[in-house]
Amino acid sequence: MKKIKFLLLVVALFMSFGCISVSAETGKKPGTITTKEDLIYYIYYYGGMARLDGNTVKLTSSLELAQELSFNNTESVTLDLNGNGIYFSGSDSKIMVYGNAKDVTITDSSNSDRDYIRSQSNFAIYNSSSVGVVTVSNTMLVTNSSLPAIYTYGFSKTNVVNTTVSKLFCKAYGLRFILSFLSCNCFNIISLISSLCSSVKLGIDTILLFK
């Protein structure tokens, strides 16, 4: 309780200097992310630190989460790992993008090779948005379980750019493509497969796995 009060005090201090604004009610447990301000509040509430740089939320410290980070955002949201990591330690903790969510971008601008999103026992990212596009770029996604690092549901759209993966599994209603590599820029591969699937008007599920 003391830790939570301290963190909320820090948030209030930053607000007083105009560094951030938080739309969530002070002291209230954060829920689903709908705005970039909600995302900042969520990060501070659970022990991380972040700052708002234009329309981008930049992490300034790494973060461990035992719960889900859920997006149902009404505006485009960009999370810059900024050389930091997010570790999902809970059995059901992951980044969850719901059906009505607009664009969600997760990237890293630091070029430090210290950034990552790691899930202990679940997907790292589950995308079910039918409205926006989830973009993951310039980072590393890791899952310690047998589940995929990224799961894209149905006709949802996921772009993966300059992200290291060891296996890409693409299923498009009976058509399967399996590619293995130690590390690569998989954007062109995904684009090629997506184009093929789109050309025959098939849906596409994309799964990225770390061995």
mmCIF file of C-alpha atoms in Angstrom:
data_model
loop_
_atom_site.group_PDB
_atom_site.id
_atom_site.type_symbol
_atom_site.label_atom_id
_atom_site.label_comp_id
_atom_site.label_asym_id
_atom_site.label_seq_id
_atom_site.Cartn_x
_atom_site.Cartn_y
_atom_site.Cartn_z
ATOM 1 C CA MET A 1 0.000 0.000 0.000
ATOM 2 C CA LYS A 2 2.842 2.398 0.848
ATOM 3 C CA LYS A 3 4.448 1.653 -2.517
ATOM 4 C CA ILE A 4 1.221 2.412 -4.391
ATOM 5 C CA LYS A 5 0.750 5.677 -2.482
ATOM 6 C CA PHE A 6 4.327 6.661 -3.262
ATOM 7 C CA LEU A 7 3.896 5.898 -6.969
ATOM 8 C CA LEU A 8 0.686 7.894 -7.101
ATOM 9 C CA LEU A 9 2.484 10.780 -5.386
ATOM 10 C CA VAL A 10 5.154 10.633 -8.103
ATOM 11 C CA VAL A 11 2.449 10.721 -10.778
ATOM 12 C CA ALA A 12 0.855 13.729 -9.108
ATOM 13 C CA LEU A 13 4.246 15.480 -8.965
ATOM 14 C CA PHE A 14 4.817 14.939 -12.682
ATOM 15 C CA MET A 15 1.310 16.190 -13.397
ATOM 16 C CA SER A 16 1.994 19.358 -11.416
ATOM 17 C CA PHE A 17 4.955 20.106 -13.690
ATOM 18 C CA GLY A 18 2.884 19.446 -16.785
ATOM 19 C CA CYS A 19 4.956 16.406 -17.796
ATOM 20 C CA ILE A 20 2.014 14.050 -18.029
ATOM 21 C CA SER A 21 -1.733 14.074 -17.685
ATOM 22 C CA VAL A 22 -3.679 11.098 -16.437
ATOM 23 C CA SER A 23 -7.290 10.517 -17.367
ATOM 24 C CA ALA A 24 -7.773 7.657 -14.898
ATOM 25 C CA GLU A 25 -9.097 8.533 -11.456
ATOM 26 C CA THR A 26 -6.159 8.959 -9.056
ATOM 27 C CA GLY A 27 -5.768 5.927 -6.804
ATOM 28 C CA LYS A 28 -8.047 3.757 -8.911
ATOM 29 C CA LYS A 29 -6.747 0.437 -10.195
ATOM 30 C CA PRO A 30 -6.185 0.892 -13.944
ATOM 31 C CA GLY A 31 -8.255 -1.092 -16.408
ATOM 32 C CA THR A 32 -8.330 -1.336 -20.183
ATOM 33 C CA ILE A 33 -6.208 1.252 -22.012
ATOM 34 C CA THR A 34 -8.295 3.683 -24.063
ATOM 35 C CA THR A 35 -5.868 6.638 -24.359
ATOM 36 C CA LYS A 36 -2.124 7.290 -24.111
ATOM 37 C CA GLU A 37 -2.740 8.926 -20.726
ATOM 38 C CA ASP A 38 -4.318 5.690 -19.514
ATOM 39 C CA LEU A 39 -1.181 3.847 -20.615
ATOM 40 C CA ILE A 40 1.103 6.171 -18.644
ATOM 41 C CA TYR A 41 -1.069 5.806 -15.549
ATOM 42 C CA TYR A 42 -1.020 2.008 -15.931
ATOM 43 C CA ILE A 43 2.778 1.946 -16.166
ATOM 44 C CA TYR A 44 3.233 4.123 -13.060
ATOM 45 C CA TYR A 45 0.614 2.222 -11.073
ATOM 46 C CA TYR A 46 2.435 -1.079 -11.589
ATOM 47 C CA GLY A 47 5.871 0.245 -10.718
ATOM 48 C CA GLY A 48 7.312 1.402 -14.037
ATOM 49 C CA MET A 49 8.168 4.873 -15.283
ATOM 50 C CA ALA A 50 7.305 6.591 -18.555
ATOM 51 C CA ARG A 51 7.021 9.990 -20.169
ATOM 52 C CA LEU A 52 4.923 11.436 -22.945
ATOM 53 C CA ASP A 53 6.918 12.545 -25.988
ATOM 54 C CA GLY A 54 4.438 14.042 -28.428
ATOM 55 C CA ASN A 55 1.929 11.259 -29.078
ATOM 56 C CA THR A 56 4.369 8.533 -27.979
ATOM 57 C CA VAL A 57 4.573 6.951 -24.531
ATOM 58 C CA LYS A 58 8.257 6.265 -23.788
ATOM 59 C CA LEU A 59 9.280 3.798 -21.108
ATOM 60 C CA THR A 60 12.064 5.115 -18.889
ATOM 61 C CA SER A 61 12.424 1.927 -16.830
ATOM 62 C CA SER A 62 11.706 -1.758 -17.329
ATOM 63 C CA LEU A 63 8.445 -3.212 -16.073
ATOM 64 C CA GLU A 64 7.278 -6.575 -14.706
ATOM 65 C CA LEU A 65 3.568 -7.363 -14.946
ATOM 66 C CA ALA A 66 1.596 -10.238 -13.451
ATOM 67 C CA GLN A 67 -1.574 -9.043 -15.171
ATOM 68 C CA GLU A 68 -2.786 -8.371 -18.698
ATOM 69 C CA LEU A 69 -2.045 -5.102 -20.474
ATOM 70 C CA SER A 70 -5.278 -4.618 -22.412
ATOM 71 C CA PHE A 71 -5.930 -2.145 -25.227
ATOM 72 C CA ASN A 72 -9.328 -1.025 -26.452
ATOM 73 C CA ASN A 73 -8.017 2.396 -27.424
ATOM 74 C CA THR A 74 -10.173 5.046 -29.063
ATOM 75 C CA GLU A 75 -7.079 6.783 -30.483
ATOM 76 C CA SER A 76 -3.827 5.492 -31.960
ATOM 77 C CA VAL A 77 -1.319 4.609 -29.230
ATOM 78 C CA THR A 78 2.455 4.195 -29.616
ATOM 79 C CA LEU A 79 4.610 2.592 -26.917
ATOM 80 C CA ASP A 80 8.354 3.142 -27.298
ATOM 81 C CA LEU A 81 10.318 0.666 -25.169
ATOM 82 C CA ASN A 82 13.231 3.116 -25.289
ATOM 83 C CA GLY A 83 15.827 0.482 -24.410
ATOM 84 C CA ASN A 84 13.692 -1.137 -21.693
ATOM 85 C CA GLY A 85 11.786 -4.397 -21.352
ATOM 86 C CA ILE A 86 8.352 -5.602 -20.323
ATOM 87 C CA TYR A 87 8.240 -8.990 -18.594
ATOM 88 C CA PHE A 88 4.850 -10.681 -18.242
ATOM 89 C CA SER A 89 5.261 -13.054 -15.301
ATOM 90 C CA GLY A 90 1.626 -14.076 -14.702
ATOM 91 C CA SER A 91 -0.113 -17.123 -16.152
ATOM 92 C CA ASP A 92 -2.532 -14.963 -18.138
ATOM 93 C CA SER A 93 -0.449 -11.811 -18.524
ATOM 94 C CA LYS A 94 0.231 -10.498 -22.021
ATOM 95 C CA ILE A 95 -0.541 -7.573 -24.302
ATOM 96 C CA MET A 96 -4.165 -7.999 -25.374
ATOM 97 C CA VAL A 97 -5.595 -5.869 -28.197
ATOM 98 C CA TYR A 98 -9.392 -6.034 -28.296
ATOM 99 C CA GLY A 99 -11.727 -5.972 -31.280
ATOM 100 C CA ASN A 100 -12.542 -2.252 -31.381
ATOM 101 C CA ALA A 101 -9.021 -1.024 -30.662
ATOM 102 C CA LYS A 102 -7.475 1.459 -33.064
ATOM 103 C CA ASP A 103 -3.810 1.299 -34.123
ATOM 104 C CA VAL A 104 -1.327 0.064 -31.508
ATOM 105 C CA THR A 105 2.387 0.449 -32.247
ATOM 106 C CA ILE A 106 5.143 -1.079 -30.119
ATOM 107 C CA THR A 107 8.653 -0.066 -31.087
ATOM 108 C CA ASP A 108 12.101 0.821 -29.789
ATOM 109 C CA SER A 109 14.001 3.959 -30.772
ATOM 110 C CA SER A 110 17.128 3.346 -28.687
ATOM 111 C CA ASN A 111 18.979 0.792 -30.859
ATOM 112 C CA SER A 112 20.390 -0.552 -27.589
ATOM 113 C CA ASP A 113 19.553 -4.265 -28.000
ATOM 114 C CA ARG A 114 18.289 -4.229 -24.406
ATOM 115 C CA ASP A 115 14.617 -3.868 -25.275
ATOM 116 C CA TYR A 116 12.233 -6.830 -25.246
ATOM 117 C CA ILE A 117 8.753 -8.065 -24.509
ATOM 118 C CA ARG A 118 8.890 -11.443 -22.743
ATOM 119 C CA SER A 119 6.038 -13.654 -21.609
ATOM 120 C CA GLN A 120 6.640 -16.399 -19.065
ATOM 121 C CA SER A 121 3.657 -18.627 -19.837
ATOM 122 C CA ASN A 122 1.425 -16.974 -22.433
ATOM 123 C CA PHE A 123 1.430 -15.118 -25.731
ATOM 124 C CA ALA A 124 3.461 -11.929 -25.665
ATOM 125 C CA ILE A 125 0.866 -10.198 -27.878
ATOM 126 C CA TYR A 126 -2.653 -11.300 -28.822
ATOM 127 C CA ASN A 127 -4.261 -9.166 -31.525
ATOM 128 C CA SER A 128 -8.005 -9.451 -32.149
ATOM 129 C CA SER A 129 -8.657 -5.921 -33.407
ATOM 130 C CA SER A 130 -10.970 -5.634 -36.386
ATOM 131 C CA VAL A 131 -10.499 -1.858 -36.587
ATOM 132 C CA GLY A 132 -6.824 -0.971 -36.163
ATOM 133 C CA VAL A 133 -3.432 -2.412 -37.019
ATOM 134 C CA VAL A 134 -0.896 -3.706 -34.496
ATOM 135 C CA THR A 135 2.680 -2.846 -35.526
ATOM 136 C CA VAL A 136 5.749 -4.281 -33.789
ATOM 137 C CA SER A 137 9.129 -2.924 -34.876
ATOM 138 C CA ASN A 138 12.789 -2.799 -33.874
ATOM 139 C CA THR A 139 12.460 -5.051 -30.837
ATOM 140 C CA MET A 140 12.501 -8.656 -29.624
ATOM 141 C CA LEU A 141 9.551 -10.807 -28.606
ATOM 142 C CA VAL A 142 10.140 -13.842 -26.412
ATOM 143 C CA THR A 143 7.848 -16.465 -24.937
ATOM 144 C CA ASN A 144 9.049 -19.089 -22.453
ATOM 145 C CA SER A 145 6.028 -21.302 -23.105
ATOM 146 C CA SER A 146 5.003 -23.433 -26.074
ATOM 147 C CA LEU A 147 2.580 -20.693 -27.151
ATOM 148 C CA PRO A 148 3.472 -18.280 -29.954
ATOM 149 C CA ALA A 149 4.981 -14.898 -29.202
ATOM 150 C CA ILE A 150 2.382 -13.177 -31.399
ATOM 151 C CA TYR A 151 -1.070 -14.463 -32.239
ATOM 152 C CA THR A 152 -3.200 -12.619 -34.785
ATOM 153 C CA TYR A 153 -6.837 -13.651 -34.704
ATOM 154 C CA GLY A 154 -8.923 -14.066 -37.865
ATOM 155 C CA PHE A 155 -8.787 -11.041 -40.154
ATOM 156 C CA SER A 156 -6.925 -8.805 -37.699
ATOM 157 C CA LYS A 157 -3.815 -7.093 -39.080
ATOM 158 C CA THR A 158 -0.334 -7.323 -37.562
ATOM 159 C CA ASN A 159 2.793 -5.770 -39.085
ATOM 160 C CA VAL A 160 6.159 -7.010 -37.825
ATOM 161 C CA VAL A 161 9.213 -4.966 -38.872
ATOM 162 C CA ASN A 162 12.850 -5.643 -38.026
ATOM 163 C CA THR A 163 11.948 -8.026 -35.221
ATOM 164 C CA THR A 164 14.024 -11.124 -34.486
ATOM 165 C CA VAL A 165 12.122 -14.419 -34.748
ATOM 166 C CA SER A 166 13.095 -18.066 -35.159
ATOM 167 C CA LYS A 167 9.884 -19.439 -36.643
ATOM 168 C CA LEU A 168 6.977 -17.934 -38.559
ATOM 169 C CA PHE A 169 3.808 -19.991 -38.765
ATOM 170 C CA CYS A 170 1.187 -18.690 -41.148
ATOM 171 C CA LYS A 171 -2.153 -20.441 -41.526
ATOM 172 C CA ALA A 172 -4.672 -19.252 -44.079
ATOM 173 C CA TYR A 173 -7.664 -21.572 -44.077
ATOM 174 C CA GLY A 174 -5.812 -24.722 -45.026
ATOM 175 C CA LEU A 175 -2.716 -23.094 -46.567
ATOM 176 C CA ARG A 176 0.352 -23.332 -44.330
ATOM 177 C CA PHE A 177 3.753 -21.702 -44.606
ATOM 178 C CA ILE A 178 6.484 -22.572 -42.103
ATOM 179 C CA LEU A 179 9.803 -20.736 -42.197
ATOM 180 C CA SER A 180 12.669 -21.090 -39.732
ATOM 181 C CA PHE A 181 15.600 -18.747 -39.194
ATOM 182 C CA LEU A 182 17.820 -17.693 -36.317
ATOM 183 C CA SER A 183 17.204 -13.978 -36.751
ATOM 184 C CA CYS A 184 15.926 -11.841 -39.545
ATOM 185 C CA ASN A 185 13.916 -8.904 -40.657
ATOM 186 C CA CYS A 186 10.675 -10.770 -41.218
ATOM 187 C CA PHE A 187 8.661 -7.862 -42.631
ATOM 188 C CA ASN A 188 9.261 -8.800 -46.266
ATOM 189 C CA ILE A 189 8.443 -12.456 -45.599
ATOM 190 C CA ILE A 190 5.181 -11.598 -43.861
ATOM 191 C CA SER A 191 4.308 -9.134 -46.624
ATOM 192 C CA LEU A 192 4.919 -11.812 -49.255
ATOM 193 C CA ILE A 193 2.733 -14.357 -47.483
ATOM 194 C CA SER A 194 0.055 -11.775 -46.733
ATOM 195 C CA SER A 195 -0.018 -10.721 -50.387
ATOM 196 C CA LEU A 196 -0.432 -14.324 -51.480
ATOM 197 C CA CYS A 197 -3.240 -14.918 -49.005
ATOM 198 C CA SER A 198 -4.937 -11.635 -49.929
ATOM 199 C CA SER A 199 -4.677 -12.411 -53.632
ATOM 200 C CA VAL A 200 -6.979 -15.397 -53.150
ATOM 201 C CA LYS A 201 -9.110 -13.478 -50.627
ATOM 202 C CA LEU A 202 -8.259 -15.675 -47.665
ATOM 203 C CA GLY A 203 -7.958 -14.657 -44.041
ATOM 204 C CA ILE A 204 -4.581 -14.974 -42.380
ATOM 205 C CA ASP A 205 -3.426 -15.954 -38.907
ATOM 206 C CA THR A 206 0.203 -15.113 -38.215
ATOM 207 C CA ILE A 207 2.152 -16.694 -35.363
ATOM 208 C CA LEU A 208 5.732 -15.787 -34.458
ATOM 209 C CA LEU A 209 7.667 -18.210 -32.284
ATOM 210 C CA PHE A 210 10.995 -18.237 -30.483
ATOM 211 C CA LYS A 211 12.608 -21.646 -30.127
#
